[in-house]
GROMACS .gro file of C-alpha atoms in nm:
model
  333
    1MET     CA    1   0.009   0.007  -0.044
    2ASN     CA    2   0.126   0.334  -0.109
    3THR     CA    3   0.164   0.565   0.247
    4GLU     CA    4   0.268   0.900   0.084
    5LYS     CA    5   0.041   1.143   0.149
    6VAL     CA    6  -0.195   1.353  -0.019
    7SER     CA    7  -0.263   1.740   0.015
    8TYR     CA    8  -0.616   1.887  -0.027
    9LYS     CA    9  -0.434   2.097  -0.340
   10GLU     CA   10  -0.320   1.805  -0.496
   11ALA     CA   11  -0.715   1.660  -0.479
   12GLY     CA   12  -0.777   1.967  -0.628
   13VAL     CA   13  -0.879   2.223  -0.433
   14ASP     CA   14  -0.672   2.530  -0.363
   15ILE     CA   15  -0.740   2.679   0.008
   16ASP     CA   16  -0.497   2.963  -0.066
   17ALA     CA   17  -0.692   3.064  -0.411
   18GLY     CA   18  -1.039   3.033  -0.234
   19ASN     CA   19  -0.892   3.299   0.000
   20GLU     CA   20  -0.704   3.508  -0.244
   21PHE     CA   21  -1.049   3.530  -0.374
   22VAL     CA   22  -1.204   3.644  -0.064
   23GLU     CA   23  -0.983   3.927  -0.024
   24ALA     CA   24  -1.000   4.030  -0.391
   25ILE     CA   25  -1.389   4.059  -0.357
   26LYS     CA   26  -1.431   4.259  -0.012
   27ALA     CA   27  -1.438   4.593  -0.160
   28GLU     CA   28  -1.683   4.538  -0.451
   29VAL     CA   29  -1.923   4.334  -0.171
   30LYS     CA   30  -1.871   4.617   0.093
   31SER     CA   31  -1.975   4.847  -0.235
   32THR     CA   32  -2.339   4.682  -0.159
   33PHE     CA   33  -2.402   4.751   0.209
   34ASP     CA   34  -2.630   4.966   0.349
   35ALA     CA   35  -2.700   5.095   0.687
   36ASN     CA   36  -2.863   4.821   0.805
   37VAL     CA   37  -2.585   4.551   0.692
   38ILE     CA   38  -2.457   4.440   1.025
   39GLY     CA   39  -2.122   4.288   1.058
   40GLY     CA   40  -1.870   4.200   0.755
   41ILE     CA   41  -1.736   3.983   0.547
   42GLY     CA   42  -1.612   3.647   0.672
   43SER     CA   43  -1.892   3.529   0.952
   44PHE     CA   44  -2.063   3.217   0.945
   45ALA     CA   45  -2.380   3.426   0.853
   46GLY     CA   46  -2.439   3.744   0.719
   47ALA     CA   47  -2.721   3.927   0.937
   48TYR     CA   48  -3.007   4.262   0.804
   49ALA     CA   49  -3.146   4.431   1.036
   50LEU     CA   50  -3.557   4.481   0.943
   51PRO     CA   51  -3.629   4.782   0.814
   52SER     CA   52  -3.842   5.071   1.050
   53GLY     CA   53  -4.178   5.139   0.942
   54TYR     CA   54  -4.400   4.817   0.823
   55ARG     CA   55  -4.675   4.735   1.059
   56GLU     CA   56  -4.697   4.409   0.921
   57PRO     CA   57  -4.375   4.302   0.746
   58VAL     CA   58  -4.372   3.986   0.582
   59LEU     CA   59  -4.032   3.840   0.457
   60LEU     CA   60  -4.012   3.714   0.085
   61SER     CA   61  -3.784   3.502  -0.094
   62ALA     CA   62  -3.720   3.430  -0.472
   63THR     CA   63  -3.374   3.241  -0.608
   64ASP     CA   64  -3.282   3.127  -0.920
   65GLY     CA   65  -2.996   3.091  -1.199
   66VAL     CA   66  -2.862   3.218  -1.527
   67GLY     CA   67  -2.920   2.888  -1.664
   68THR     CA   68  -2.735   2.783  -2.001
   69LYS     CA   69  -2.643   3.152  -2.110
   70LEU     CA   70  -2.360   3.069  -1.834
   71LYS     CA   71  -2.262   2.842  -2.089
   72LEU     CA   72  -2.167   3.135  -2.375
   73ALA     CA   73  -1.999   3.336  -2.053
   74ILE     CA   74  -1.822   3.057  -1.975
   75GLU     CA   75  -1.701   3.023  -2.377
   76SER     CA   76  -1.636   3.363  -2.488
   77GLY     CA   77  -1.498   3.432  -2.140
   78LYS     CA   78  -1.691   3.709  -2.070
   79LEU     CA   79  -1.769   3.652  -1.733
   80ASP     CA   80  -1.856   4.038  -1.592
   81THR     CA   81  -2.222   4.064  -1.641
   82VAL     CA   82  -2.403   3.684  -1.550
   83GLY     CA   83  -2.376   3.821  -1.242
   84ILE     CA   84  -2.619   4.070  -1.309
   85ASP     CA   85  -2.853   3.870  -1.488
   86LEU     CA   86  -2.861   3.632  -1.156
   87VAL     CA   87  -2.960   3.943  -0.950
   88ALA     CA   88  -3.160   4.038  -1.175
   89MET     CA   89  -3.354   3.715  -1.250
   90CYS     CA   90  -3.439   3.676  -0.822
   91VAL     CA   91  -3.519   4.080  -0.724
   92ASN     CA   92  -3.755   4.114  -1.017
   93ASP     CA   93  -3.963   3.825  -0.904
   94LEU     CA   94  -3.962   3.955  -0.570
   95ILE     CA   95  -4.117   4.312  -0.650
   96CYS     CA   96  -4.393   4.143  -0.879
   97ASN     CA   97  -4.541   4.046  -0.461
   98PHE     CA   98  -4.462   4.404  -0.373
   99GLY     CA   99  -4.176   4.306  -0.233
  100THR     CA  100  -3.806   4.578  -0.147
  101PRO     CA  101  -3.529   4.408  -0.177
  102MET     CA  102  -3.368   4.409   0.150
  103PHE     CA  103  -3.011   4.158   0.084
  104PHE     CA  104  -2.878   3.906  -0.180
  105LEU     CA  105  -2.707   3.554  -0.138
  106ASP     CA  106  -2.490   3.387  -0.375
  107TYR     CA  107  -2.394   3.020  -0.457
  108TYR     CA  108  -2.067   2.949  -0.678
  109ALA     CA  109  -1.966   2.624  -0.780
  110THR     CA  110  -1.673   2.528  -0.992
  111GLY     CA  111  -1.456   2.253  -1.091
  112LYS     CA  112  -1.098   2.460  -1.030
  113LEU     CA  113  -1.155   2.843  -0.894
  114VAL     CA  114  -0.931   3.081  -1.063
  115PRO     CA  115  -0.962   3.415  -0.819
  116ALA     CA  116  -0.960   3.634  -1.089
  117GLU     CA  117  -1.260   3.487  -1.279
  118ALA     CA  118  -1.438   3.409  -1.018
  119LYS     CA  119  -1.411   3.766  -0.859
  120ALA     CA  120  -1.519   3.929  -1.220
  121VAL     CA  121  -1.857   3.718  -1.144
  122VAL     CA  122  -1.910   3.796  -0.828
  123SER     CA  123  -1.872   4.192  -0.958
  124GLY     CA  124  -2.172   4.184  -1.154
  125ILE     CA  125  -2.316   4.010  -0.842
  126ALA     CA  126  -2.219   4.331  -0.671
  127GLU     CA  127  -2.330   4.545  -0.937
  128GLY     CA  128  -2.692   4.402  -1.002
  129CYS     CA  129  -2.721   4.433  -0.617
  130ARG     CA  130  -2.604   4.806  -0.623
  131ARG     CA  131  -2.895   4.852  -0.972
  132SER     CA  132  -3.141   4.679  -0.740
  133GLU     CA  133  -3.011   4.854  -0.416
  134CYS     CA  134  -2.966   4.598  -0.171
  135ALA     CA  135  -2.693   4.443   0.017
  136LEU     CA  136  -2.455   4.152  -0.093
  137ILE     CA  137  -2.437   3.997   0.251
  138GLY     CA  138  -2.327   3.678   0.204
  139GLY     CA  139  -2.219   3.334  -0.039
  140GLU     CA  140  -2.047   3.046  -0.065
  141THR     CA  141  -1.792   2.921  -0.333
  142ALA     CA  142  -1.739   2.626  -0.366
  143GLU     CA  143  -1.426   2.400  -0.515
  144MET     CA  144  -1.596   2.080  -0.667
  145PRO     CA  145  -1.309   1.868  -0.863
  146GLY     CA  146  -1.465   1.554  -1.040
  147MET     CA  147  -1.828   1.728  -1.019
  148TYR     CA  148  -1.743   2.010  -1.272
  149SER     CA  149  -1.523   2.053  -1.519
  150GLU     CA  150  -1.242   2.279  -1.484
  151LYS     CA  151  -1.379   2.527  -1.713
  152ASP     CA  152  -1.716   2.525  -1.613
  153PHE     CA  153  -1.914   2.674  -1.338
  154ASP     CA  154  -2.262   2.697  -1.195
  155LEU     CA  155  -2.409   3.055  -1.017
  156ALA     CA  156  -2.737   3.017  -0.791
  157GLY     CA  157  -2.881   3.302  -0.614
  158PHE     CA  158  -3.105   3.392  -0.338
  159ALA     CA  159  -3.270   3.727  -0.270
  160VAL     CA  160  -3.485   3.830   0.073
  161GLY     CA  161  -3.765   4.119   0.081
  162ILE     CA  162  -4.003   4.289   0.222
  163ALA     CA  163  -4.309   4.414   0.216
  164GLU     CA  164  -4.620   4.512   0.382
  165ARG     CA  165  -4.871   4.223   0.428
  166SER     CA  166  -5.192   4.465   0.296
  167GLU     CA  167  -4.989   4.545  -0.032
  168MET     CA  168  -4.918   4.180  -0.120
  169ASP     CA  169  -5.259   4.055  -0.287
  170ARG     CA  170  -5.225   4.192  -0.600
  171MET     CA  171  -5.492   3.941  -0.762
  172SER     CA  172  -5.761   4.139  -0.607
  173ARG     CA  173  -5.720   4.455  -0.733
  174VAL     CA  174  -5.695   4.340  -1.146
  175LYS     CA  175  -6.010   4.456  -1.318
  176ALA     CA  176  -6.170   4.436  -1.632
  177GLY     CA  177  -6.108   4.806  -1.802
  178GLN     CA  178  -5.742   4.815  -1.706
  179ALA     CA  179  -5.385   4.881  -1.932
  180LEU     CA  180  -5.167   4.682  -1.972
  181LEU     CA  181  -4.799   4.833  -1.993
  182ALA     CA  182  -4.451   4.693  -2.150
  183LEU     CA  183  -4.128   4.784  -1.969
  184PRO     CA  184  -3.882   4.724  -2.249
  185SER     CA  185  -3.614   4.393  -2.209
  186SER     CA  186  -3.260   4.461  -2.271
  187GLY     CA  187  -3.240   4.192  -2.466
  188ILE     CA  188  -3.295   3.776  -2.425
  189HIS     CA  189  -3.256   3.834  -2.059
  190SER     CA  190  -3.184   3.482  -1.902
  191ASN     CA  191  -3.443   3.275  -2.069
  192GLY     CA  192  -3.451   3.050  -2.396
  193PHE     CA  193  -3.055   3.009  -2.419
  194SER     CA  194  -3.097   2.626  -2.501
  195LEU     CA  195  -3.312   2.750  -2.844
  196VAL     CA  196  -3.061   3.008  -2.890
  197ARG     CA  197  -2.758   2.791  -2.874
  198LYS     CA  198  -2.898   2.536  -3.114
  199LEU     CA  199  -3.025   2.785  -3.368
  200LEU     CA  200  -2.744   2.997  -3.352
  201LEU     CA  201  -2.432   2.811  -3.321
  202GLU     CA  202  -2.552   2.470  -3.380
  203LYS     CA  203  -2.747   2.482  -3.673
  204LEU     CA  204  -2.678   2.844  -3.852
  205GLN     CA  205  -2.305   2.810  -3.712
  206MET     CA  206  -2.280   3.156  -3.639
  207ASN     CA  207  -1.960   3.281  -3.506
  208LEU     CA  208  -2.020   3.445  -3.170
  209GLU     CA  209  -1.727   3.736  -3.235
  210GLU     CA  210  -1.932   3.851  -3.556
  211ASP     CA  211  -2.110   4.183  -3.599
  212PHE     CA  212  -2.484   4.176  -3.516
  213GLU     CA  213  -2.626   4.529  -3.559
  214GLY     CA  214  -2.335   4.673  -3.493
  215ARG     CA  215  -2.204   4.505  -3.174
  216PRO     CA  216  -2.046   4.138  -3.155
  217LEU     CA  217  -2.305   3.841  -3.141
  218ILE     CA  218  -2.168   3.775  -2.803
  219ASP     CA  219  -2.222   4.105  -2.654
  220VAL     CA  220  -2.590   4.104  -2.780
  221LEU     CA  221  -2.633   3.768  -2.657
  222LEU     CA  222  -2.499   3.849  -2.290
  223GLU     CA  223  -2.637   4.140  -2.279
  224PRO     CA  224  -2.754   4.167  -1.869
  225THR     CA  225  -3.083   4.102  -1.798
  226ARG     CA  226  -3.288   4.447  -1.677
  227ILE     CA  227  -3.343   4.571  -1.319
  228TYR     CA  228  -3.683   4.661  -1.272
  229VAL     CA  229  -3.637   4.758  -0.896
  230PRO     CA  230  -3.589   5.153  -0.949
  231GLU     CA  231  -3.904   5.206  -1.129
  232PHE     CA  232  -4.097   4.982  -0.878
  233LYS     CA  233  -4.029   5.197  -0.625
  234ALA     CA  234  -4.063   5.546  -0.847
  235HIS     CA  235  -4.408   5.454  -0.973
  236ARG     CA  236  -4.532   5.170  -0.681
  237ASP     CA  237  -4.835   5.401  -0.585
  238LYS     CA  238  -4.922   5.345  -0.973
  239ILE     CA  239  -4.919   4.986  -0.996
  240VAL     CA  240  -5.231   4.735  -0.988
  241ALA     CA  241  -5.009   4.443  -1.022
  242LEU     CA  242  -4.654   4.400  -1.186
  243ALA     CA  243  -4.576   4.019  -1.415
  244HIS     CA  244  -4.173   3.950  -1.465
  245ILE     CA  245  -4.174   3.789  -1.808
  246THR     CA  246  -3.948   3.489  -1.829
  247GLY     CA  247  -3.924   3.175  -1.949
  248GLY     CA  248  -4.270   3.103  -2.091
  249GLY     CA  249  -4.325   3.446  -2.241
  250ILE     CA  250  -4.570   3.658  -2.236
  251VAL     CA  251  -4.835   3.405  -2.273
  252GLU     CA  252  -4.746   3.234  -1.941
  253ASN     CA  253  -4.628   3.461  -1.705
  254LEU     CA  254  -4.907   3.737  -1.737
  255PRO     CA  255  -5.179   3.490  -1.631
  256ARG     CA  256  -4.997   3.483  -1.272
  257VAL     CA  257  -5.159   3.789  -1.161
  258LEU     CA  258  -5.488   3.747  -1.352
  259PRO     CA  259  -5.798   3.630  -1.148
  260GLU     CA  260  -6.078   3.437  -1.274
  261GLY     CA  261  -6.293   3.611  -1.498
  262ILE     CA  262  -6.028   3.872  -1.634
  263HIS     CA  263  -5.831   3.792  -1.968
  264ALA     CA  264  -5.559   3.993  -2.107
  265VAL     CA  265  -5.591   4.120  -2.451
  266VAL     CA  266  -5.221   4.194  -2.576
  267GLU     CA  267  -5.162   4.347  -2.944
  268ARG     CA  268  -4.861   4.228  -3.102
  269SER     CA  269  -4.818   4.475  -3.307
  270ARG     CA  270  -4.783   4.682  -3.035
  271ILE     CA  271  -4.473   4.469  -2.898
  272ARG     CA  272  -4.134   4.638  -2.963
  273THR     CA  273  -3.938   4.312  -3.112
  274LEU     CA  274  -3.557   4.370  -3.022
  275PRO     CA  275  -3.388   4.262  -3.402
  276ILE     CA  276  -3.194   3.928  -3.209
  277PHE     CA  277  -3.566   3.847  -3.190
  278ASP     CA  278  -3.643   3.926  -3.505
  279PHE     CA  279  -3.373   3.727  -3.631
  280MET     CA  280  -3.467   3.398  -3.476
  281SER     CA  281  -3.794   3.412  -3.572
  282ARG     CA  282  -3.666   3.388  -3.942
  283TYR     CA  283  -3.581   2.993  -3.811
  284VAL     CA  284  -3.896   2.976  -3.525
  285ASP     CA  285  -4.208   2.941  -3.527
  286GLU     CA  286  -4.363   3.254  -3.410
  287GLU     CA  287  -4.559   3.050  -3.144
  288GLU     CA  288  -4.254   2.890  -3.017
  289MET     CA  289  -4.090   3.212  -3.013
  290TYR     CA  290  -4.363   3.391  -2.795
  291ARG     CA  291  -4.362   3.083  -2.573
  292THR     CA  292  -4.044   3.075  -2.510
  293PHE     CA  293  -3.869   3.384  -2.514
  294ASN     CA  294  -3.957   3.789  -2.355
  295MET     CA  295  -3.983   3.922  -2.715
  296GLY     CA  296  -3.876   4.230  -2.579
  297VAL     CA  297  -4.096   4.286  -2.317
  298GLY     CA  298  -3.932   4.190  -1.988
  299MET     CA  299  -4.166   4.324  -1.767
  300ILE     CA  300  -4.572   4.377  -1.754
  301TRP     CA  301  -4.751   4.658  -1.553
  302VAL     CA  302  -5.108   4.626  -1.497
  303VAL     CA  303  -5.207   5.014  -1.446
  304GLU     CA  304  -5.606   5.214  -1.399
  305ALA     CA  305  -5.616   5.342  -1.770
  306ALA     CA  306  -5.660   5.675  -1.657
  307ASP     CA  307  -5.270   5.610  -1.527
  308ALA     CA  308  -5.151   5.474  -1.797
  309GLN     CA  309  -5.049   5.803  -2.017
  310ALA     CA  310  -4.848   5.967  -1.747
  311LEU     CA  311  -4.671   5.651  -1.684
  312VAL     CA  312  -4.648   5.661  -2.029
  313SER     CA  313  -4.480   6.019  -2.033
  314GLY     CA  314  -4.267   5.923  -1.715
  315THR     CA  315  -4.071   5.585  -1.817
  316ASP     CA  316  -4.015   5.422  -2.120
  317ALA     CA  317  -4.316   5.165  -2.054
  318TYR     CA  318  -4.578   5.186  -2.353
  319VAL     CA  319  -4.936   5.061  -2.394
  320ILE     CA  320  -4.998   4.684  -2.538
  321GLY     CA  321  -5.325   4.594  -2.428
  322GLU     CA  322  -5.591   4.606  -2.187
  323LEU     CA  323  -5.802   4.403  -1.981
  324THR     CA  324  -6.157   4.256  -1.996
  325ALA     CA  325  -6.413   4.030  -1.864
  326GLY     CA  326  -6.369   3.658  -2.014
  327GLU     CA  327  -6.173   3.355  -1.938
  328ARG     CA  328  -5.839   3.390  -1.746
  329GLY     CA  329  -5.571   3.354  -2.002
  330VAL     CA  330  -5.403   3.581  -2.263
  331THR     CA  331  -5.479   3.634  -2.611
  332LEU     CA  332  -5.218   3.791  -2.911
  333VAL     CA  333  -5.379   3.946  -3.171
   0.00000   0.00000   0.00000
C-alpha cells in the first residue's frame, strides 16, 4: 500500500486560491452594504436588520440561476455580466409581490477556482445588487473537482425582500378595463438559451464574434437582464400588479397576476420586438418564439387606464393591451 501523504491541493482544492478570491472581492461586496447590514464579510452567516416603518412586515424570498446563458459566458470568457443576470432574475420576481429587495446571497460552484474569473463574476453580482439597491451580505464558493470540469461553474442566487402584508395581494385589485404597460427588456435576458445555442451556434454555425446590428454577437447575447427595481419603487403607488416575463413568455407569465374572470388582450403589433428576436423568428415558429422568449418585453404592469398616459410619459413603458372580462388567460391579437 502506498503510504505517501496526499494534500487537499493535490486532490484539486486550493485553499490559498479561495482565500485570495475572498480578499479580492471584499471591496466590491462592501460597496453594496447599507445601514441595515450588521457585521462584515467572513462570519458564518450574514446579518441584516429589519427596516422600520412596516405595520405588518412580511419577508419574501426568491431564488434562481442564469441557465445555459452561463455556458456562453464560459465559452467566450466574458464573465462580468452574468452576475447581474443572477441578481435580476431574483429581484424582478420579488417586486411582483410588492416586495422591496433587502439583501442577496450567491452560490458559486466550480471545478477549479480561478480567483480572477471568480472575481469578475462576483463583481457582476455586486453591480446587480447596486442596481437593485440591495446588499450582498453573503455567499459560498465551492471548488468541486470531479463534479465540474475545470472551466465550468454554476451559479445560484437568493434574494430576500420585505413587504407590507396588506399590499401583497395584487390579484384582487386586477379588474377589467385596466391597461397593460410593457417595460422593454434589455435583450434575451436569461431564458431560452438552450434554443438560442441550438439555433445560432449549432444550426446556423454563427461565430460569436461576428457583427450583429453593429455589435459582436456575443455582446448581444450576453446583454445583462434589466433590473426593474428602481422603476417599481418610483411608481409603485400607480401599479396595480406586475408580471416578470421570463421563461414561457407573455402567454404563461401574465396570467399569474390575473384572477378568474379576467382576460388579457395583448396587441402583437404594439410589441417592440428586438432585432435578435426578429432574426431568430426567421427560423423558429412565431408561437414557439412567444412561448420561449420575452420578445422585447421584460415586465408588464397592470395599471388603471386613467394612469396609463402619465406612466408612459414618465418612463419608457408603453401600452400593449388591456384587460377584459372573460376566461383567465392571454390572447395575442
